[in-house]
Coordinates of C-alpha atoms in Angstrom, one line a residue:
M1258 CA 0.0 0.0 0.1
E1259 CA 1.2 3.6 -0.8
S1260 CA 2.3 5.9 1.9
L1261 CA -0.8 7.6 3.4
I1262 CA 1.5 10.4 4.9
H1263 CA 3.1 11.2 1.5
K1264 CA -0.2 11.2 -0.1
I1265 CA -2.0 13.5 2.3
H1266 CA 1.2 16.0 2.4
Q1267 CA 0.9 16.3 -1.4
Q1268 CA -3.1 16.9 -1.1
L1269 CA -2.5 19.6 1.7
M1270 CA 0.4 21.4 -0.4
N1271 CA -1.7 21.2 -3.5
K1272 CA -4.6 22.5 -1.8
E1273 CA -6.6 19.6 -2.9
I1274 CA -8.1 19.3 0.8
S1275 CA -7.9 21.6 3.8
C1276 CA -6.3 20.3 7.0
T1277 CA -9.3 21.3 9.0
K1278 CA -11.8 19.4 6.7
L1279 CA -9.6 16.2 7.0
V1280 CA -9.1 16.4 10.7
Q1281 CA -13.1 17.2 11.2
E1282 CA -13.8 14.0 9.0
K1283 CA -11.5 11.9 11.1
L1284 CA -13.0 13.2 14.3
D1285 CA -16.6 12.6 13.0
L1286 CA -15.5 8.8 12.2
L1287 CA -14.1 8.3 15.5
K1288 CA -17.3 9.9 17.2
S1289 CA -19.7 7.4 15.4
N1290 CA -17.5 4.2 15.4
T1291 CA -18.9 1.3 16.9
H1292 CA -15.8 -0.5 17.9
N1293 CA -15.0 1.1 21.2
T1294 CA -11.7 2.5 20.0
V1295 CA -12.0 5.9 21.8
N1296 CA -11.3 6.8 25.5
S1297 CA -11.3 10.5 24.9
L1298 CA -11.4 12.8 21.7
L1299 CA -9.0 15.8 21.6
E1300 CA -11.2 17.6 19.2
D1301 CA -10.6 21.5 20.2
T1302 CA -6.9 20.9 20.1
A1303 CA -7.0 19.0 16.9
L1304 CA -9.1 21.7 15.1
D1305 CA -6.9 24.6 16.5
L1306 CA -3.8 22.9 15.1
A1307 CA -5.4 22.0 11.7
K1308 CA -6.4 25.7 11.3
K1309 CA -2.8 26.8 11.8
V1310 CA -1.5 24.3 9.2
D1311 CA -4.3 25.8 6.7
E1312 CA -3.0 29.3 7.5
K1313 CA 0.6 28.3 6.8
I1314 CA -0.3 26.7 3.5
K1315 CA -2.5 29.7 2.7
K1316 CA 0.4 32.1 3.1
G1317 CA 2.6 29.9 0.8
Q1318 CA 4.8 28.5 3.4
E1319 CA 6.3 25.0 3.4
I1320 CA 5.0 22.5 5.7
G1321 CA 6.9 19.4 7.1
L1322 CA 6.0 15.7 5.9
L1323 CA 4.2 14.9 9.2
E1324 CA 2.5 18.5 9.6
G1325 CA -1.1 18.3 9.6
I1326 CA -1.3 14.5 9.6
P1327 CA -4.0 13.0 12.2
F1328 CA -2.8 10.4 14.6
G1329 CA -4.0 8.6 17.5
I1330 CA -2.4 7.8 21.0
K1331 CA -2.8 4.7 23.3
D1332 CA -4.1 6.0 26.4
V1333 CA -1.1 5.1 28.4
Y1334 CA 1.0 8.1 27.2
M1335 CA 1.1 11.5 28.8
L1336 CA -0.3 14.4 26.8
Q1337 CA -0.4 17.5 28.8
E1338 CA -3.9 18.6 30.0
T1339 CA -5.7 15.6 28.5
Y1340 CA -7.2 12.6 30.4
T1341 CA -4.8 9.7 30.5
T1342 CA -6.7 7.0 32.0
A1343 CA -4.8 3.8 31.2
S1344 CA -8.5 2.5 30.5
S1345 CA -8.7 2.0 34.2
D1346 CA -11.1 3.1 37.2
L1347 CA -8.0 4.3 39.1
L1348 CA -7.2 7.0 36.7
K1349 CA -10.5 7.6 35.0
N1350 CA -10.2 11.4 36.0
Y1351 CA -6.5 11.9 35.9
K1352 CA -5.2 14.6 33.6
S1353 CA -1.7 14.7 32.4
A1354 CA 0.7 17.3 33.8
Y1355 CA 3.2 16.9 31.2
T1356 CA 3.8 15.2 27.6
A1357 CA 5.7 12.0 26.7
T1358 CA 9.0 12.8 24.9
A1359 CA 7.9 10.6 21.9
I1360 CA 4.5 12.3 21.6
Q1361 CA 6.1 15.6 22.0
K1362 CA 8.5 14.9 19.1
L1363 CA 5.6 14.2 16.8
L1364 CA 3.8 17.3 18.0
D1365 CA 7.0 19.3 17.2
A1366 CA 6.9 17.8 13.6
G1367 CA 3.2 19.2 13.3
A1368 CA 1.4 15.8 13.5
I1369 CA -2.2 16.6 15.0
P1370 CA -3.3 14.1 18.0
L1371 CA -7.1 13.3 17.5
V1372 CA -7.7 10.7 20.1
K1373 CA -6.6 8.8 23.3
E1374 CA -7.2 5.2 22.3
N1375 CA -8.8 2.3 24.0
C1376 CA -6.5 -0.4 25.5
D1377 CA -6.2 -3.2 28.2
S1378 CA -5.9 -1.4 31.6
F1379 CA -2.4 -0.5 32.1
G1380 CA -1.5 -2.8 29.1
H1381 CA -2.3 -5.8 30.9
G1382 CA -4.0 -8.2 28.4
S1383 CA -3.8 -9.5 24.9
S1384 CA -7.4 -8.7 23.8
S1385 CA -8.3 -5.0 24.8
E1386 CA -11.2 -6.6 27.0
N1387 CA -9.6 -5.5 30.3
T1388 CA -11.0 -1.9 30.0
I1389 CA -13.7 0.2 31.7
F1390 CA -14.7 1.6 28.2
G1391 CA -15.9 -1.7 26.9
A1392 CA -14.1 -4.4 24.7
V1393 CA -12.3 -3.1 21.4
K1394 CA -14.0 -5.2 18.5
N1395 CA -11.8 -6.3 15.6
A1396 CA -11.8 -4.1 12.4
V1397 CA -12.4 -7.0 10.2
N1398 CA -15.1 -9.0 12.4
S1399 CA -16.7 -7.1 15.3
D1400 CA -17.5 -10.5 16.9
L1401 CA -13.8 -11.0 17.6
V1402 CA -11.3 -9.1 19.8
G1403 CA -9.2 -6.4 18.6
G1404 CA -6.2 -7.8 20.0
G1405 CA -4.1 -6.2 22.9
S1406 CA -3.1 -4.3 24.6
S1407 CA -2.9 -1.7 21.7
G1408 CA -6.2 -2.9 20.3
G1409 CA -8.0 0.7 20.0
S1410 CA -4.8 2.0 18.2
A1411 CA -4.7 -1.0 15.6
V1412 CA -8.3 -0.9 14.8
N1413 CA -8.3 2.9 14.4
V1414 CA -5.6 2.7 11.9
A1415 CA -7.3 -0.5 10.1
K1416 CA -10.7 1.5 9.9
N1417 CA -8.8 4.8 8.5
Y1418 CA -9.9 6.7 11.6
T1419 CA -6.4 7.6 12.2
I1420 CA -3.5 8.0 9.7
F1421 CA -1.0 6.3 12.2
S1422 CA -1.3 5.5 15.8
I1423 CA 1.2 5.2 18.7
G1424 CA 0.9 2.1 20.6
G1425 CA 3.1 0.4 23.5
D1426 CA 4.6 -2.9 23.2
T1427 CA 5.9 -4.8 26.2
G1428 CA 5.4 -8.5 25.1
G1429 CA 3.7 -8.2 21.7
S1430 CA 1.0 -5.4 22.4
I1431 CA 1.8 -3.6 19.1
R1432 CA 2.5 -6.7 16.9
Q1433 CA -0.3 -8.9 18.0
P1434 CA -3.3 -6.4 17.4
A1435 CA -1.6 -5.1 14.2
G1436 CA -1.8 -8.9 13.1
Y1437 CA -5.4 -9.2 14.2
N1438 CA -6.3 -6.2 12.3
N1439 CA -4.2 -6.6 9.2
V1440 CA -2.1 -3.5 9.5
F1441 CA 1.8 -2.9 10.2
G1442 CA 3.2 -2.7 13.7
F1443 CA 6.7 -2.1 14.8
K1444 CA 8.3 -2.7 18.0
P1445 CA 11.8 -1.0 17.6
T1446 CA 15.0 -1.9 19.4
Y1447 CA 14.7 -1.4 23.1
G1448 CA 15.8 2.1 23.8
R1449 CA 15.5 3.7 20.3
I1450 CA 12.6 5.6 21.3
S1451 CA 12.2 7.3 24.8
R1452 CA 9.9 5.9 27.2
F1453 CA 9.5 9.2 29.3
G1454 CA 5.9 9.7 29.7
L1455 CA 4.6 6.1 29.1
M1456 CA 3.0 4.6 32.0
A1457 CA 5.3 1.6 33.0
Y1458 CA 4.2 -2.0 32.7
A1459 CA 7.5 -3.9 32.4
S1460 CA 10.3 -1.4 32.4
S1461 CA 12.9 -3.7 30.9
T1462 CA 10.9 -4.5 27.7
D1463 CA 8.4 -1.6 27.3
C1464 CA 8.7 0.0 24.0
V1465 CA 7.1 2.8 22.1
G1466 CA 6.2 2.1 18.6
P1467 CA 3.9 3.1 15.5
I1468 CA 1.1 1.3 13.9
A1469 CA 0.4 2.2 10.3
K1470 CA -0.7 1.0 6.7
S1471 CA 2.6 0.9 5.1
T1472 CA 6.3 0.1 5.9
E1473 CA 7.0 3.9 4.5
D1474 CA 4.6 5.3 6.9
I1475 CA 6.2 3.2 9.8
R1476 CA 9.6 4.4 8.8
I1477 CA 8.6 8.1 8.7
V1478 CA 6.9 8.1 12.0
L1479 CA 9.9 5.9 13.7
N1480 CA 12.4 8.5 12.5
A1481 CA 10.4 11.3 14.0
M1482 CA 10.4 9.7 17.4
S1483 CA 13.6 8.1 17.8
G1484 CA 16.9 9.3 19.5
K1485 CA 18.5 10.0 22.9
D1486 CA 16.6 11.3 25.6
V1487 CA 18.2 12.7 28.9
K1488 CA 14.9 11.7 30.6
D1489 CA 15.3 8.2 29.8
Q1490 CA 18.9 6.6 30.4
T1491 CA 18.0 3.5 28.4
T1492 CA 17.9 5.4 25.1
Y1493 CA 20.8 5.9 22.5
P1494 CA 21.6 8.1 19.7
S1495 CA 20.1 6.5 16.3
E1496 CA 20.6 7.4 12.7
I1497 CA 17.7 8.5 10.6
I1498 CA 16.6 5.6 8.2
S1499 CA 16.2 6.9 4.7
K1500 CA 13.6 5.8 2.1
E1501 CA 16.2 4.8 -0.4
S1502 CA 18.1 2.6 2.2
I1503 CA 15.1 0.3 2.8
L1504 CA 14.5 -0.4 -0.9
N1505 CA 17.9 -2.2 -1.4
V1506 CA 17.4 -5.8 -0.1
D1507 CA 20.7 -7.1 -1.6
T1508 CA 22.2 -7.2 1.9
I1509 CA 19.8 -10.1 3.1
K1510 CA 21.1 -13.3 2.1
T1511 CA 19.8 -15.7 4.9
V1512 CA 16.5 -16.0 6.7
G1513 CA 15.9 -18.2 9.7
Y1514 CA 12.9 -19.5 11.3
F1515 CA 12.3 -21.4 14.8
K1516 CA 11.5 -25.1 14.4
N1517 CA 9.8 -25.3 17.8
F1518 CA 7.3 -22.4 16.8
I1519 CA 6.2 -24.4 13.6
E1520 CA 6.1 -27.9 15.1
S1521 CA 4.3 -26.8 18.3
D1522 CA 1.1 -28.6 19.2
A1523 CA -0.4 -24.9 19.9
I1524 CA -0.3 -23.5 16.3
S1525 CA -3.1 -24.0 14.0
S1526 CA -2.8 -26.0 10.8
E1527 CA -4.1 -22.8 8.9
I1528 CA -1.3 -20.6 10.4
K1529 CA 1.4 -23.3 9.9
E1530 CA 0.6 -24.1 6.3
S1531 CA 0.6 -20.5 5.1
F1532 CA 3.7 -19.7 7.0
L1533 CA 5.6 -22.9 5.4
A1534 CA 4.1 -21.6 2.0
T1535 CA 5.6 -18.4 2.6
I1536 CA 9.0 -19.9 3.4
D1537 CA 8.9 -21.7 0.1
K1538 CA 8.2 -18.3 -1.7
I1539 CA 11.2 -16.8 0.0
K1540 CA 13.3 -19.8 -1.1
A1541 CA 12.2 -19.2 -4.7
K1542 CA 13.7 -15.8 -4.7
G1543 CA 17.2 -17.2 -4.0
I1544 CA 17.3 -16.5 -0.3
E1545 CA 18.9 -19.3 2.0
V1546 CA 16.6 -20.5 4.6
K1547 CA 17.9 -22.0 7.9
I1548 CA 15.8 -23.9 10.6
L1549 CA 16.9 -22.7 14.0
D1550 CA 16.5 -24.3 17.5
F1551 CA 15.1 -22.2 20.1
F1552 CA 13.5 -22.4 23.7
E1553 CA 10.1 -23.9 24.0
S1554 CA 7.2 -21.3 23.6
D1555 CA 6.0 -22.3 27.1
T1556 CA 9.5 -21.5 28.5
L1557 CA 9.4 -18.1 26.7
V1558 CA 5.9 -17.5 27.9
S1559 CA 6.5 -18.4 31.6
T1560 CA 10.0 -16.3 31.7
Y1561 CA 8.2 -13.4 30.1
Y1562 CA 5.4 -13.3 32.6
T1563 CA 7.5 -14.1 35.6
L1564 CA 9.5 -11.0 34.9
A1565 CA 6.6 -8.8 33.7
M1566 CA 4.5 -9.5 36.7
A1567 CA 7.5 -8.7 39.1
E1568 CA 8.1 -5.4 37.4
T1569 CA 4.3 -4.4 37.1
A1570 CA 4.0 -5.2 40.8
S1571 CA 6.8 -2.7 41.6
N1572 CA 5.7 -0.2 39.1
L1573 CA 2.0 0.0 40.2
S1574 CA 2.8 0.1 44.0
R1575 CA 2.9 4.0 43.6
L1576 CA -0.9 3.9 42.8
D1577 CA -2.6 4.0 45.8
G1578 CA -4.8 7.2 45.7
T1579 CA -2.5 9.3 47.9
N1580 CA -1.0 11.4 45.2
Y1581 CA -3.1 10.7 42.3
G1582 CA -5.9 8.4 41.3
N1583 CA -9.5 7.6 42.5
R1584 CA -9.1 7.4 46.1
I1585 CA -11.6 5.6 48.3
E1586 CA -11.4 6.3 51.9
G1587 CA -11.4 3.5 54.6
E1588 CA -11.6 3.6 58.2
N1589 CA -7.6 4.0 58.4
L1590 CA -4.8 4.6 56.0
K1591 CA -4.1 0.9 55.5
D1592 CA -7.8 0.2 54.8
T1593 CA -7.7 3.1 52.5
Y1594 CA -5.0 1.8 50.3
S1595 CA -6.5 -1.7 50.4
I1596 CA -9.9 -0.5 49.2
T1597 CA -8.8 1.9 46.5
R1598 CA -6.4 -0.6 44.9
S1599 CA -9.1 -3.5 45.3
E1600 CA -11.9 -1.5 43.6
N1601 CA -9.9 0.4 41.1
F1602 CA -7.7 -2.1 39.6
S1603 CA -9.1 -4.7 37.0
E1604 CA -9.2 -8.3 37.8
E1605 CA -6.1 -8.9 35.4
S1606 CA -4.2 -6.1 37.0
K1607 CA -4.8 -7.5 40.4
R1608 CA -3.8 -11.0 39.2
R1609 CA -0.4 -9.7 37.8
I1610 CA 0.1 -7.5 41.1
V1611 CA -0.4 -10.4 43.3
G1612 CA 1.6 -12.8 41.1
G1613 CA 4.6 -10.3 41.1
N1614 CA 4.4 -9.7 44.8
Q1615 CA 4.7 -13.4 45.4
L1616 CA 7.5 -13.8 43.0
L1617 CA 9.4 -10.9 44.7
S1618 CA 8.6 -12.2 48.2
Q1619 CA 11.2 -13.9 50.6
G1620 CA 11.7 -17.5 49.6
F1621 CA 10.4 -17.0 46.2
S1622 CA 12.7 -14.4 44.5
D1623 CA 15.7 -16.6 44.7
E1624 CA 13.8 -19.7 43.5
I1625 CA 11.7 -18.2 40.7
Y1626 CA 12.6 -14.4 39.9
L1627 CA 16.4 -14.9 39.8
K1628 CA 15.8 -18.0 37.5
G1629 CA 13.8 -15.9 35.3
L1630 CA 16.6 -13.2 34.9
N1631 CA 19.1 -16.0 34.2
L1632 CA 16.7 -17.5 31.4
R1633 CA 16.2 -14.0 29.8
D1634 CA 20.1 -13.9 29.6
Q1635 CA 20.3 -17.3 27.9
I1636 CA 17.5 -16.1 25.5
A1637 CA 19.4 -13.1 24.7
N1638 CA 22.4 -15.2 24.1
N1639 CA 20.8 -17.5 21.9
F1640 CA 19.8 -14.7 19.6
E1641 CA 23.1 -13.4 19.3
K1642 CA 24.1 -16.9 18.1
D1643 CA 21.4 -17.0 15.8
F1644 CA 22.1 -13.7 14.3
K1645 CA 25.6 -15.0 13.3
E1646 CA 23.9 -17.6 11.1
V1647 CA 21.0 -15.5 9.7
D1648 CA 20.1 -11.9 8.7
I1649 CA 16.5 -12.0 9.6
I1650 CA 14.3 -14.3 11.6
L1651 CA 10.8 -14.9 10.4
S1652 CA 7.9 -16.1 12.4
P1653 CA 4.0 -16.2 12.8
V1654 CA 2.7 -13.5 14.8
T1655 CA 0.3 -15.6 16.8
P1656 CA -0.3 -19.4 16.8
N1657 CA -4.1 -19.1 16.3
T1658 CA -6.4 -16.5 14.7
P1659 CA -8.5 -14.0 17.0
P1660 CA -10.8 -15.4 19.7
K1661 CA -14.4 -14.2 20.1
I1662 CA -15.0 -11.6 22.4
G1663 CA -15.4 -12.9 26.1
E1664 CA -13.4 -16.0 25.4
S1665 CA -10.1 -14.6 26.7
L1666 CA -11.7 -13.4 29.9
K1667 CA -12.8 -16.9 30.7
N1668 CA -9.3 -18.5 30.2
P1669 CA -6.4 -16.2 31.2
L1670 CA -3.9 -19.0 30.6
A1671 CA -5.0 -19.3 26.9
M1672 CA -4.6 -15.5 26.7
Y1673 CA -1.0 -15.4 28.0
L1674 CA -0.2 -18.4 25.5
S1675 CA -1.5 -16.2 22.6
D1676 CA 1.8 -14.3 23.2
A1677 CA 3.9 -17.3 22.6
Y1678 CA 5.5 -16.0 19.5
T1679 CA 6.1 -12.3 20.2
V1680 CA 7.5 -12.3 24.0
G1681 CA 10.8 -14.0 23.1
F1682 CA 11.6 -11.0 20.9
S1683 CA 10.8 -8.7 23.6
L1684 CA 13.0 -10.4 26.3
G1685 CA 15.7 -10.2 23.4
Q1686 CA 14.9 -6.3 23.2
L1687 CA 14.9 -6.9 19.4
P1688 CA 13.3 -4.9 16.7
T1689 CA 10.4 -6.7 15.3
L1690 CA 7.7 -5.7 12.7
T1691 CA 4.2 -7.2 12.0
I1692 CA 3.5 -7.3 8.2
P1693 CA -0.2 -8.1 7.2
K1694 CA 0.9 -10.9 4.8
G1695 CA 1.8 -14.5 4.8
T1696 CA -0.7 -15.8 7.4
A1697 CA -4.3 -14.9 8.6
T1698 CA -2.4 -12.8 11.4
G1699 CA 0.5 -11.8 9.4
L1700 CA 4.2 -12.4 9.8
Q1701 CA 6.7 -11.3 12.3
I1702 CA 10.1 -9.9 11.0
T1703 CA 13.0 -9.7 13.6
G1704 CA 16.5 -8.3 13.3
A1705 CA 19.5 -8.3 15.6
K1706 CA 19.6 -5.3 18.2
T1707 CA 19.7 -1.8 16.3
Q1708 CA 19.1 -3.4 13.0
D1709 CA 15.7 -1.7 12.7
E1710 CA 16.6 -0.7 9.2
L1711 CA 17.2 -4.2 8.0
V1712 CA 13.7 -5.1 9.4
L1713 CA 12.1 -2.4 7.2
K1714 CA 14.3 -3.8 4.2
F1715 CA 12.9 -7.2 4.4
A1716 CA 9.4 -5.9 5.0
N1717 CA 9.6 -4.2 1.7
F1718 CA 11.1 -7.3 0.1
L1719 CA 7.9 -9.4 1.5
N1720 CA 5.7 -6.8 0.4
D1721 CA 6.9 -7.4 -3.4
T1722 CA 7.0 -11.2 -3.0
L1723 CA 3.9 -12.2 -1.4

């Protein structure tokens, strides 16, 4: 698909459309949509910004590539003076005091925020059903889940309510909903984009990333948000990825895939057959394909959730209604804390907090948590060896197609296992892109650390091949 950002930029510059009309059309679509993607609309701000873009064009001034482009924001990012609820009762009336670095960079580039988007509460879920705003409905089939936790963001892009959206990916929360809704979703190398202003879920794997309808739009937004930030010490300086550089795929000679993923009992025959058919097409293009050994998917899921639950218990300990949040008074301070957290956190959030506190408690931290840290190191080392043999790793995004709304809530374990093919790359802190081709829920393209450009190159190759 062609770049929507380039197309709209040309239309604005040629005065074929006005920015105000474009923004109003998108706002109207968001207001009338029945997919539960909207937590709050930023109507006044968006229209004010659109008028300024129109005034610049009217005066004959140049506008930047992202200037006037409407986008959505997952409701876990701070945007000053807007409601930032994390789709939770605890923060349903909370207004941001500042703006996240990644979002500020987009504002500085002239992009126009339209909406704070529905998601699993605090990012806890893989279906966008754990939310006070109602389950997000799939863009293709509204009986199915939208995926999670960035479900609202993916559906808004798929339905053309936003040109792109900013999701958050901890264990697959951009890639999985992108796959479920047939759009592109990118989790960059950990540290490429600042996490400052993103509500922390699991700090060691949280990533900011774009969801869009083409690799070119992913590239544009990625460049705008990337870079070192003094407010996030895990960030690093990164070079701009040019449009020309990702068109040259001659550097990609070898692709690998994990035997354990494809031979697993968990994968559906539909996903398996279409993935192997894709591998045959890649071989036919003269690229060598290697079969790799890896950890069992159950091991990846258990390692990820061990660490993620421990980190979320720590990160959410600050939310007790004292400094911010929906405080519920009890008979004493301890009672107030207990009632506030019990009544305001979702069942899934409480499950993760209780599990995390158990993992970090005396007698369990050495037995389980430290083993999880050791396994993560082994997983990262395994990836380093694999990328000495192959340039790119290809995998299904999910082992199965999206479940019906309600099914995941009845079976939390099944929901965790739906992340089986995404969490390993999060533990390795690797750049990974979902492309809506190759299987019913797309393909996952992964590169070695900092090889984000190579991932986009191979995505362009697959676009032309499949």
